[in-house]
Short mmCIF file of C-alpha atoms in Angstrom, two decimals:
data_model
loop_
_atom_site.label_atom_id
_atom_site.label_comp_id
_atom_site.label_asym_id
_atom_site.label_seq_id
_atom_site.Cartn_x
_atom_site.Cartn_y
_atom_site.Cartn_z
CA UNK A 121 5.77 -13.21 20.98
CA UNK A 122 6.57 -10.87 23.86
CA UNK A 123 7.15 -7.34 22.62
CA UNK A 124 8.65 -4.30 24.24
CA UNK A 125 7.43 -0.90 23.20
CA UNK A 126 9.90 1.96 23.08
CA UNK A 127 8.39 5.40 22.58
CA UNK A 128 10.22 8.64 22.05
CA UNK A 129 9.54 12.14 20.90
CA UNK A 130 11.81 14.52 19.05
CA UNK A 131 10.51 18.06 19.43
CA UNK A 132 6.83 17.60 18.45
CA UNK A 133 7.29 14.36 16.49
CA UNK A 134 6.35 11.03 18.06
CA UNK A 135 6.98 7.51 16.84
CA UNK A 136 6.89 3.95 18.17
CA UNK A 137 9.21 1.01 17.67
CA UNK A 138 8.38 -2.53 18.76
CA UNK A 139 10.84 -5.38 18.92
CA UNK A 140 11.06 -8.82 20.53
CA UNK A 141 12.28 -9.04 24.10
CA UNK A 142 15.48 -10.85 25.02
CA UNK A 143 13.73 -13.97 26.29
CA UNK A 144 11.58 -14.32 23.13
CA UNK A 145 14.07 -13.72 20.30
CA UNK A 146 11.76 -14.43 17.36
CA UNK A 147 12.67 -11.30 15.48
CA UNK A 148 15.48 -11.30 12.93
CA UNK A 149 18.06 -8.61 12.35
CA UNK A 150 16.37 -7.69 9.09
CA UNK A 151 12.99 -7.33 10.80
CA UNK A 152 14.48 -5.01 13.40
CA UNK A 153 16.25 -3.01 10.71
CA UNK A 154 13.03 -2.81 8.75
CA UNK A 155 11.03 -1.35 11.64
CA UNK A 156 13.82 0.98 12.63
CA UNK A 157 14.36 2.30 9.13
CA UNK A 158 10.66 3.01 8.55
CA UNK A 159 10.48 4.84 11.85
CA UNK A 160 13.53 7.05 11.25
CA UNK A 161 12.50 7.81 7.68
CA UNK A 162 9.04 8.92 8.76
CA UNK A 163 10.57 11.20 11.41
CA UNK A 164 12.95 12.72 8.89
CA UNK A 165 10.16 13.36 6.40
CA UNK A 166 8.24 15.31 9.04
CA UNK A 167 11.08 17.49 10.32
CA UNK A 168 10.39 21.14 9.45
CA UNK A 169 12.62 23.07 7.10
CA UNK A 170 13.71 25.44 9.87
CA UNK A 171 14.56 22.67 12.30
CA UNK A 172 16.94 24.21 14.84
CA UNK A 173 19.16 21.27 15.75
CA UNK A 174 21.79 20.65 13.06
CA UNK A 175 22.25 16.98 13.88
CA UNK A 176 20.59 14.50 16.20
CA UNK A 177 22.12 11.12 16.92
CA UNK A 178 19.89 8.32 18.18
CA UNK A 179 21.27 5.17 19.76
CA UNK A 180 18.76 2.34 19.97
CA UNK A 181 19.72 -0.98 21.59
CA UNK A 182 17.82 -3.99 20.27
CA UNK A 183 18.09 -7.36 21.98
CA UNK A 184 18.39 -10.72 20.28
CA UNK A 185 19.39 -13.77 22.30
CA UNK A 186 23.21 -13.94 22.51
CA UNK A 187 24.00 -10.60 20.96
CA UNK A 188 22.91 -7.04 21.37
CA UNK A 189 22.28 -5.01 18.29
CA UNK A 190 23.02 -1.31 18.08
CA UNK A 191 21.82 0.99 15.34
CA UNK A 192 23.26 4.45 14.97
CA UNK A 193 21.18 6.86 12.96
CA UNK A 194 22.07 10.43 12.15
CA UNK A 195 19.60 12.84 10.61
CA UNK A 196 21.13 16.03 9.26
CA UNK A 197 19.24 19.22 8.52
CA UNK A 198 21.45 19.87 5.49
CA UNK A 199 20.62 16.52 4.00
CA UNK A 200 16.95 17.03 4.82
CA UNK A 201 16.89 20.09 2.58
CA UNK A 202 18.44 18.10 -0.27
CA UNK A 203 15.86 15.30 0.16
CA UNK A 204 18.57 12.68 0.71
CA UNK A 205 18.37 12.56 4.43
CA UNK A 206 18.56 9.13 5.97
CA UNK A 207 21.46 6.78 6.37
CA UNK A 208 22.01 3.84 8.61
CA UNK A 209 25.04 2.37 10.31
CA UNK A 210 24.65 -0.76 12.30
CA UNK A 211 26.90 -3.33 13.92
CA UNK A 212 26.27 -6.64 15.63
CA UNK A 213 28.37 -7.49 18.66
CA UNK A 214 28.54 -11.27 18.74
CA UNK A 215 28.70 -13.61 21.70
CA UNK A 216 27.87 -10.91 24.22
CA UNK A 217 25.22 -12.23 26.56
CA UNK A 218 23.09 -9.85 28.56
CA UNK A 219 23.66 -10.42 32.25
CA UNK A 220 20.47 -8.87 33.54
CA UNK A 221 17.51 -11.04 32.49
CA UNK A 222 14.87 -8.85 34.15
CA UNK A 223 14.12 -6.61 31.20
CA UNK A 224 11.13 -4.42 31.95
CA UNK A 225 8.18 -4.74 29.60
CA UNK A 226 6.69 -1.34 30.40
CA UNK A 227 7.04 1.48 27.86
CA UNK A 228 10.11 3.67 28.25
CA UNK A 229 9.82 7.30 27.22
CA UNK A 230 12.63 9.83 26.98
CA UNK A 231 12.41 13.45 25.87
CA UNK A 232 15.07 15.23 23.85
CA UNK A 233 17.26 17.44 26.00
CA UNK A 234 20.04 19.43 24.40
CA UNK A 235 22.21 19.17 27.50
CA UNK A 236 21.80 15.44 28.00
CA UNK A 237 24.98 13.40 27.34
CA UNK A 238 24.92 10.07 25.53
CA UNK A 239 24.79 7.14 27.92
CA UNK A 240 25.28 3.42 27.40
CA UNK A 241 22.28 2.04 29.26
CA UNK A 242 21.54 -1.01 27.12
CA UNK A 243 17.97 -1.29 28.41
CA UNK A 244 16.77 2.15 27.41
CA UNK A 245 16.49 4.27 24.34
CA UNK A 246 19.10 7.01 24.50
CA UNK A 247 18.50 10.29 22.71
CA UNK A 248 21.30 12.78 22.83
CA UNK A 249 22.14 16.00 21.04
CA UNK A 250 25.52 16.83 19.54
CA UNK A 251 26.64 20.07 17.99
CA UNK A 252 29.56 18.31 16.31
CA UNK A 253 28.93 14.55 16.32
CA UNK A 254 31.60 12.05 15.42
CA UNK A 255 30.45 10.63 12.08
CA UNK A 256 33.62 8.64 11.43
CA UNK A 257 32.82 5.54 9.44
CA UNK A 258 29.22 6.53 8.74
CA UNK A 259 28.29 6.39 5.07
CA UNK A 260 26.61 9.71 4.32
CA UNK A 261 24.45 10.38 1.25
CA UNK A 262 26.17 12.51 -1.34
CA UNK A 263 24.54 15.85 -1.99
CA UNK A 264 25.32 15.34 -5.67
CA UNK A 265 22.26 13.07 -5.81
CA UNK A 266 19.88 16.02 -5.91
CA UNK A 267 16.55 16.55 -7.60
CA UNK A 268 18.36 17.56 -10.80
CA UNK A 269 20.13 14.24 -11.30
CA UNK A 270 17.51 12.90 -13.73
CA UNK A 271 15.53 15.91 -15.01
CA UNK A 272 14.57 14.10 -18.23
CA UNK A 273 12.58 11.39 -16.40
CA UNK A 274 8.97 11.49 -15.28
CA UNK A 275 8.11 8.91 -12.62
CA UNK A 276 4.82 7.86 -11.02
CA UNK A 277 5.10 5.95 -7.74
CA UNK A 278 2.06 3.68 -7.44
CA UNK A 279 0.88 3.00 -3.90
CA UNK A 280 -2.21 2.60 -1.72
CA UNK A 281 -3.47 3.96 1.55
CA UNK A 282 -2.79 0.61 3.24
CA UNK A 283 0.94 0.68 2.60
CA UNK A 284 2.03 4.24 1.86
CA UNK A 285 3.52 4.79 5.32
CA UNK A 286 5.49 1.54 5.38
CA UNK A 287 6.67 1.28 1.77
CA UNK A 288 7.05 4.74 0.24
CA UNK A 289 9.29 6.84 2.54
CA UNK A 290 12.34 4.69 1.82
CA UNK A 291 11.68 5.06 -1.92
CA UNK A 292 11.40 8.84 -1.85
CA UNK A 293 14.41 9.28 0.44
CA UNK A 294 16.73 7.09 -1.69
CA UNK A 295 16.41 6.42 -5.42
CA UNK A 296 13.45 8.71 -6.07
CA UNK A 297 15.17 11.61 -4.30
CA UNK A 298 17.06 12.07 -7.58
CA UNK A 299 13.93 12.49 -9.68
CA UNK A 300 12.54 15.98 -10.20
CA UNK A 301 9.38 15.00 -12.09
CA UNK A 302 7.74 12.78 -9.49
CA UNK A 303 4.13 12.13 -8.57
CA UNK A 304 2.45 9.52 -6.37
CA UNK A 305 -0.71 7.76 -7.54
CA UNK A 306 -3.16 5.87 -5.34
CA UNK A 307 -6.77 4.68 -5.15
CA UNK A 308 -7.82 7.12 -2.46
CA UNK A 309 -7.64 10.82 -1.68
CA UNK A 310 -6.82 9.92 1.93
CA UNK A 311 -3.17 9.27 1.10
CA UNK A 312 -0.30 11.66 1.89
CA UNK A 313 3.48 11.42 1.61
CA UNK A 314 5.28 14.47 2.94
CA UNK A 315 5.44 17.28 0.37
CA UNK A 316 5.09 15.00 -2.66
CA UNK A 317 1.74 15.37 -4.45
CA UNK A 318 -0.51 12.30 -4.26
CA UNK A 319 -3.26 11.84 -6.85
CA UNK A 320 -6.35 9.64 -6.67
CA UNK A 321 -6.36 8.05 -10.15
CA UNK A 322 -9.05 5.51 -9.30
CA UNK A 323 -12.18 7.26 -8.04
CA UNK A 324 -12.95 9.63 -10.90
CA UNK A 325 -11.65 7.45 -13.76
CA UNK A 326 -13.45 4.31 -12.67
CA UNK A 327 -16.71 5.85 -11.44
CA UNK A 328 -18.90 4.92 -14.46
CA UNK A 329 -17.30 1.51 -14.66
CA UNK A 330 -17.72 0.78 -10.96
CA UNK A 331 -21.39 1.78 -11.07
CA UNK A 332 -22.10 -0.76 -13.81
CA UNK A 333 -20.09 -3.50 -12.11
CA UNK A 334 -20.74 -2.92 -8.39
CA UNK A 335 -19.24 -5.66 -6.24
CA UNK A 336 -20.23 -6.44 -2.62
CA UNK A 337 -16.68 -7.70 -2.08
CA UNK A 338 -15.24 -4.41 -3.33
CA UNK A 339 -17.51 -2.39 -1.03
CA UNK A 340 -16.49 -4.61 1.88
CA UNK A 341 -12.82 -4.07 1.10
CA UNK A 342 -13.40 -0.34 0.88
CA UNK A 343 -14.07 -0.29 4.61
CA UNK A 344 -11.01 -2.34 5.53
CA UNK A 345 -7.29 -1.75 5.61
CA UNK A 346 -4.68 -4.47 5.60
CA UNK A 347 -0.97 -4.53 6.22
CA UNK A 348 1.85 -6.17 4.34
CA UNK A 349 2.93 -9.60 5.49
CA UNK A 350 6.54 -10.63 5.67
CA UNK A 351 7.90 -13.86 4.24
CA UNK A 352 10.39 -15.84 6.26
CA UNK A 353 12.87 -15.32 3.43
CA UNK A 354 13.31 -11.56 3.93
CA UNK A 355 10.72 -10.42 1.41
CA UNK A 356 7.35 -8.72 1.35
CA UNK A 357 4.29 -10.68 0.24
CA UNK A 358 1.20 -8.69 -0.65
CA UNK A 359 -2.02 -9.22 1.27
CA UNK A 360 -4.27 -10.04 -1.67
CA UNK A 361 -7.39 -9.21 0.36
CA UNK A 362 -6.28 -5.62 0.87
CA UNK A 363 -8.01 -2.70 -0.77
CA UNK A 364 -4.83 -1.47 -2.40
CA UNK A 365 -4.19 -4.86 -3.99
CA UNK A 366 -7.76 -5.32 -5.25
CA UNK A 367 -7.75 -1.87 -6.84
CA UNK A 368 -4.14 -2.00 -8.00
CA UNK A 369 -5.00 -3.08 -11.55
CA UNK A 370 -7.09 0.05 -12.09
CA UNK A 371 -4.24 2.50 -11.46
CA UNK A 372 -1.70 1.83 -14.21
CA UNK A 373 -3.45 3.26 -17.25
CA UNK A 374 -4.91 6.42 -15.63
CA UNK A 375 -1.59 6.86 -13.85
CA UNK A 376 0.25 6.87 -17.19
CA UNK A 377 -2.17 9.43 -18.54
CA UNK A 378 -1.68 11.68 -15.51
CA UNK A 379 2.09 11.36 -15.87
CA UNK A 380 1.88 12.68 -19.43
CA UNK A 381 -0.44 15.53 -18.43
CA UNK A 382 1.81 16.64 -15.57
CA UNK A 383 5.13 16.39 -17.44
CA UNK A 384 4.48 16.74 -21.20
CA UNK A 385 8.03 17.98 -21.85
CA UNK A 386 9.88 15.14 -20.12
CA UNK A 387 11.84 12.97 -22.53
CA UNK A 388 11.16 9.70 -20.70
CA UNK A 389 7.38 9.59 -20.32
CA UNK A 390 4.52 7.91 -22.22
CA UNK A 391 4.34 8.99 -25.91
CA UNK A 392 1.22 10.92 -26.90
CA UNK A 393 0.18 8.22 -29.39
CA UNK A 394 -0.05 5.69 -26.55
CA UNK A 395 -2.07 8.05 -24.41
CA UNK A 396 -4.59 8.84 -27.16
CA UNK A 397 -5.28 5.17 -27.78
CA UNK A 398 -5.40 3.99 -24.19
CA UNK A 399 -7.71 6.69 -22.92
CA UNK A 400 -10.37 6.93 -25.56
CA UNK A 401 -11.87 3.85 -23.97
CA UNK A 402 -15.54 3.20 -23.37
CA UNK A 403 -17.13 0.97 -20.75
CA UNK A 404 -17.00 -1.78 -23.37
CA UNK A 405 -13.24 -1.44 -23.52
CA UNK A 406 -12.99 -1.72 -19.75
CA UNK A 407 -15.13 -4.84 -19.90
CA UNK A 408 -12.75 -6.30 -22.47
CA UNK A 409 -9.84 -6.27 -20.03
CA UNK A 410 -11.53 -6.50 -16.63
CA UNK A 411 -10.53 -10.17 -16.26
CA UNK A 412 -6.85 -9.18 -16.28
CA UNK A 413 -5.82 -9.18 -12.63
CA UNK A 414 -2.68 -7.11 -13.17
CA UNK A 415 -2.58 -3.44 -14.09
CA UNK A 416 0.66 -3.99 -15.97
CA UNK A 417 -1.06 -6.68 -18.06
CA UNK A 418 -3.92 -4.32 -18.91
CA UNK A 419 -1.44 -1.65 -19.94
CA UNK A 420 0.51 -4.12 -22.07
CA UNK A 421 -2.68 -5.21 -23.85
CA UNK A 422 -3.58 -1.59 -24.44
CA UNK A 423 -0.17 -0.91 -25.95
CA UNK A 424 -0.42 -4.07 -28.02
CA UNK A 425 -3.70 -2.85 -29.50
CA UNK A 426 -1.95 0.44 -30.29
CA UNK A 427 0.74 -1.46 -32.19
CA UNK A 428 3.41 -1.03 -29.51
CA UNK A 429 5.12 -4.36 -28.80
CA UNK A 430 7.47 -4.51 -25.83
CA UNK A 431 10.42 -6.91 -25.85
CA UNK A 432 11.56 -8.85 -22.81
CA UNK A 433 14.95 -8.29 -21.23
CA UNK A 434 16.97 -10.07 -18.57
CA UNK A 435 17.61 -8.34 -15.27
CA UNK A 436 14.00 -7.94 -14.09
CA UNK A 437 13.33 -10.05 -10.99
CA UNK A 438 10.15 -10.86 -9.10
CA UNK A 439 12.00 -11.34 -5.80
CA UNK A 440 14.47 -9.37 -3.68
CA UNK A 441 18.18 -10.33 -3.57
CA UNK A 442 17.73 -12.23 -0.32
CA UNK A 443 19.09 -15.57 0.82
CA UNK A 444 16.58 -17.42 -1.36
CA UNK A 445 17.70 -15.60 -4.49
CA UNK A 446 20.11 -17.71 -6.55
CA UNK A 447 23.23 -16.09 -7.96
CA UNK A 448 25.04 -19.30 -8.91
CA UNK A 449 23.95 -19.30 -12.58
CA UNK A 450 24.35 -15.56 -13.09
CA UNK A 451 27.39 -13.77 -14.46
CA UNK A 452 28.62 -11.54 -11.59
CA UNK A 453 29.37 -8.81 -14.15
CA UNK A 454 25.78 -8.68 -15.44
CA UNK A 455 23.59 -5.77 -14.42
CA UNK A 456 20.35 -6.28 -12.47
CA UNK A 457 17.60 -3.86 -13.47
CA UNK A 458 14.84 -4.33 -10.88
CA UNK A 459 14.03 -6.40 -7.82
CA UNK A 460 10.58 -6.92 -6.31
CA UNK A 461 9.05 -7.26 -2.82
CA UNK A 462 11.98 -5.49 -1.17
CA UNK A 463 11.93 -4.58 2.49
CA UNK A 464 12.92 -0.98 3.33
CA UNK A 465 16.36 -1.94 4.64
CA UNK A 466 17.00 -3.85 1.40
CA UNK A 467 16.16 -0.74 -0.63
CA UNK A 468 18.67 1.14 1.51
CA UNK A 469 21.39 -1.45 0.83
CA UNK A 470 20.81 -1.27 -2.93
CA UNK A 471 20.88 2.52 -2.75
CA UNK A 472 24.23 2.43 -0.97
CA UNK A 473 25.60 0.01 -3.56
CA UNK A 474 24.39 2.28 -6.36
CA UNK A 475 26.04 5.38 -4.88
CA UNK A 476 29.29 3.50 -4.31
CA UNK A 477 29.69 2.65 -7.99
CA UNK A 478 30.97 4.96 -10.74
CA UNK A 479 29.49 2.68 -13.38
CA UNK A 480 26.74 0.09 -13.59
CA UNK A 481 25.88 -1.88 -10.45
CA UNK A 482 26.50 -5.59 -11.05
CA UNK A 483 25.22 -8.73 -9.35
CA UNK A 484 28.55 -9.01 -7.54
CA UNK A 485 28.02 -5.53 -6.06
CA UNK A 486 24.62 -6.62 -4.77
CA UNK A 487 26.06 -9.77 -3.21
CA UNK A 488 28.84 -7.79 -1.57
CA UNK A 489 26.41 -5.31 -0.04
CA UNK A 490 23.87 -7.89 1.14
CA UNK A 491 26.37 -10.34 2.62
CA UNK A 492 28.13 -7.97 5.00
CA UNK A 493 26.10 -9.07 8.01
CA UNK A 494 26.89 -12.71 7.22
CA UNK A 495 30.67 -12.64 6.93
CA UNK A 496 31.71 -13.80 10.42
CA UNK A 497 31.90 -17.30 11.84
CA UNK A 498 28.90 -17.71 14.13
CA UNK A 499 28.46 -20.41 16.76
CA UNK A 500 25.18 -22.13 17.65
CA UNK A 501 23.73 -21.20 14.26
CA UNK A 502 23.12 -23.14 11.07
CA UNK A 503 22.18 -22.34 7.46
CA UNK A 504 19.84 -25.17 6.39
CA UNK A 505 19.62 -26.06 2.72
CA UNK A 506 21.52 -25.37 -0.51
CA UNK A 507 24.14 -28.06 0.26
CA UNK A 508 26.13 -29.27 -2.74
CA UNK A 509 28.92 -31.12 -0.93
CA UNK A 510 29.28 -32.79 2.50
CA UNK A 511 32.71 -33.57 3.95
CA UNK A 512 33.98 -35.07 7.22
CA UNK A 513 36.69 -32.58 8.16
CA UNK A 514 37.59 -30.10 10.91
CA UNK A 515 36.17 -26.61 11.30
CA UNK A 516 39.34 -24.96 9.96
CA UNK A 517 39.42 -27.33 6.99
CA UNK A 518 35.76 -26.59 6.28
CA UNK A 519 36.49 -22.87 6.09
CA UNK A 520 39.49 -23.55 3.84
CA UNK A 521 37.43 -25.77 1.54
CA UNK A 522 34.88 -22.99 1.02
CA UNK A 523 37.59 -20.41 0.40
CA UNK A 524 39.22 -22.63 -2.23
CA UNK A 525 36.01 -23.67 -4.00
CA UNK A 526 34.62 -20.92 -6.25
CA UNK A 527 31.12 -22.39 -6.06
CA UNK A 528 31.00 -22.09 -2.27
CA UNK A 529 29.18 -19.05 -0.90
CA UNK A 530 28.59 -20.32 2.64
CA UNK A 531 29.18 -23.33 4.84
CA UNK A 532 28.12 -24.92 8.11
CA UNK A 533 30.05 -27.28 10.38
CA UNK A 534 28.63 -29.50 13.10
CA UNK A 535 30.37 -32.33 14.98
CA UNK A 536 32.90 -33.00 12.24
CA UNK A 537 30.45 -32.70 9.32
CA UNK A 538 31.12 -29.86 6.86
CA UNK A 539 28.41 -28.77 4.41
CA UNK A 540 29.35 -26.48 1.53
CA UNK A 541 26.53 -24.38 0.06
CA UNK A 542 26.06 -22.65 -3.28
CA UNK A 543 23.91 -19.92 -1.69
CA UNK A 544 23.60 -18.07 1.60
CA UNK A 545 20.48 -19.37 3.37
CA UNK A 546 19.09 -17.62 6.43
CA UNK A 547 20.81 -18.42 9.70
CA UNK A 548 18.78 -20.32 12.28
CA UNK A 549 19.65 -20.67 15.95
CA UNK A 550 20.47 -24.16 17.26
CA UNK A 551 21.25 -25.50 20.74
CA UNK A 552 24.36 -27.43 19.74
CA UNK A 553 27.42 -25.42 20.82
CA UNK A 554 29.54 -27.28 18.25
CA UNK A 555 27.57 -25.98 15.27
CA UNK A 556 29.16 -23.12 13.34
CA UNK A 557 28.39 -21.31 10.10
CA UNK A 558 29.92 -18.65 7.86
CA UNK A 559 29.56 -17.17 4.39
CA UNK A 560 32.20 -16.53 1.75
CA UNK A 561 30.74 -14.14 -0.86
CA UNK A 562 34.17 -13.04 -2.11
CA UNK A 563 34.00 -15.77 -4.74
CA UNK A 564 31.18 -13.94 -6.45
CA UNK A 565 33.10 -11.01 -7.93
CA UNK A 566 33.25 -9.27 -11.28
CA UNK A 567 36.69 -9.67 -12.86
CA UNK A 568 36.17 -6.59 -15.05
CA UNK A 569 36.29 -4.20 -12.09
#
């Protein structure tokens, strides 16, 4: 892959963004969004309280084969104070080919200048300052989602030093911005996340246990850091050789204890009876559960021994709501509770869906939010897989068939062959100019709304 590096500084804050060049378009829109969102969130978290510029608008052009991708980000000082500070608006301009193929690969650096006007140079990063920017059409976070939204909850965000910078900022700037009683737990004291306190729940709690069960592999991992890997299906897969993953199982129980100690008056936190049982453990008790690879499993066994039996419930998912996630057997009016392995831009989309609703967010709301980038007919692209019907009809008839069939969520058409799909697989680029694809998520709606 050939990468371009765009560097910029805002006052004293520096950050980097890498993305594929035009002639090597291996990056996807979601990958670009992911990198961009992490970068902007980290900048926003570091802006000082007395930041002088009320609003900064950044325009970043990102190249991808036959279209150019613009992301417009606005960071407001007012929203920074309220801890709900980042929002994203993006748009894809289709079928616009870049005429100049000689894109420079050298780094481009631009400094913030208050007098500099916004330009439209599609090969450079433009940073411009507005005193009264035009925010028409930009979805702004509501200040009503403040720290006092859920004062009765106590929440511990479990992380590790390998992933705190890439995974946590989007959590604390969206859903967790509403939680007053919030701590972050990790396996190292070398972890920081803005102004939120981070506690090492591994070192002191596990010291006697680690001494009796010293592992060469664990010591080796202690000197390494690993990054998250990305699945092709728009999801995060954990690097199981990473330090954070290997030590993850040891954080749940001490983290629950710390949560109780920090917020004893919160209504939604671990009951004292659980804490007393789970933390009067000896080394023998640790040995009893050390074969359990998951910290949640260890905690569940601990609660079981305390006589607390948890019942399963639908709505908990081990995957994100991406193109591989099946909605066809789910009632669109049902309420999802959690998703797993989400990329930062996916967390942002769920956050926007949640703020949009006055009641519970349903599966149909999730589909609506996640399918917005896939709602236009696109040439020279296909969506392989998930075919449930193949017809020999025209392009217009193929679109009409999908619109009239409630099972159809997307379709592809190539040389007279129409394939109707019960899901929305990822788009892949093809050379055939007579291949088209589109999605039709409007069929997946909740009739009770």
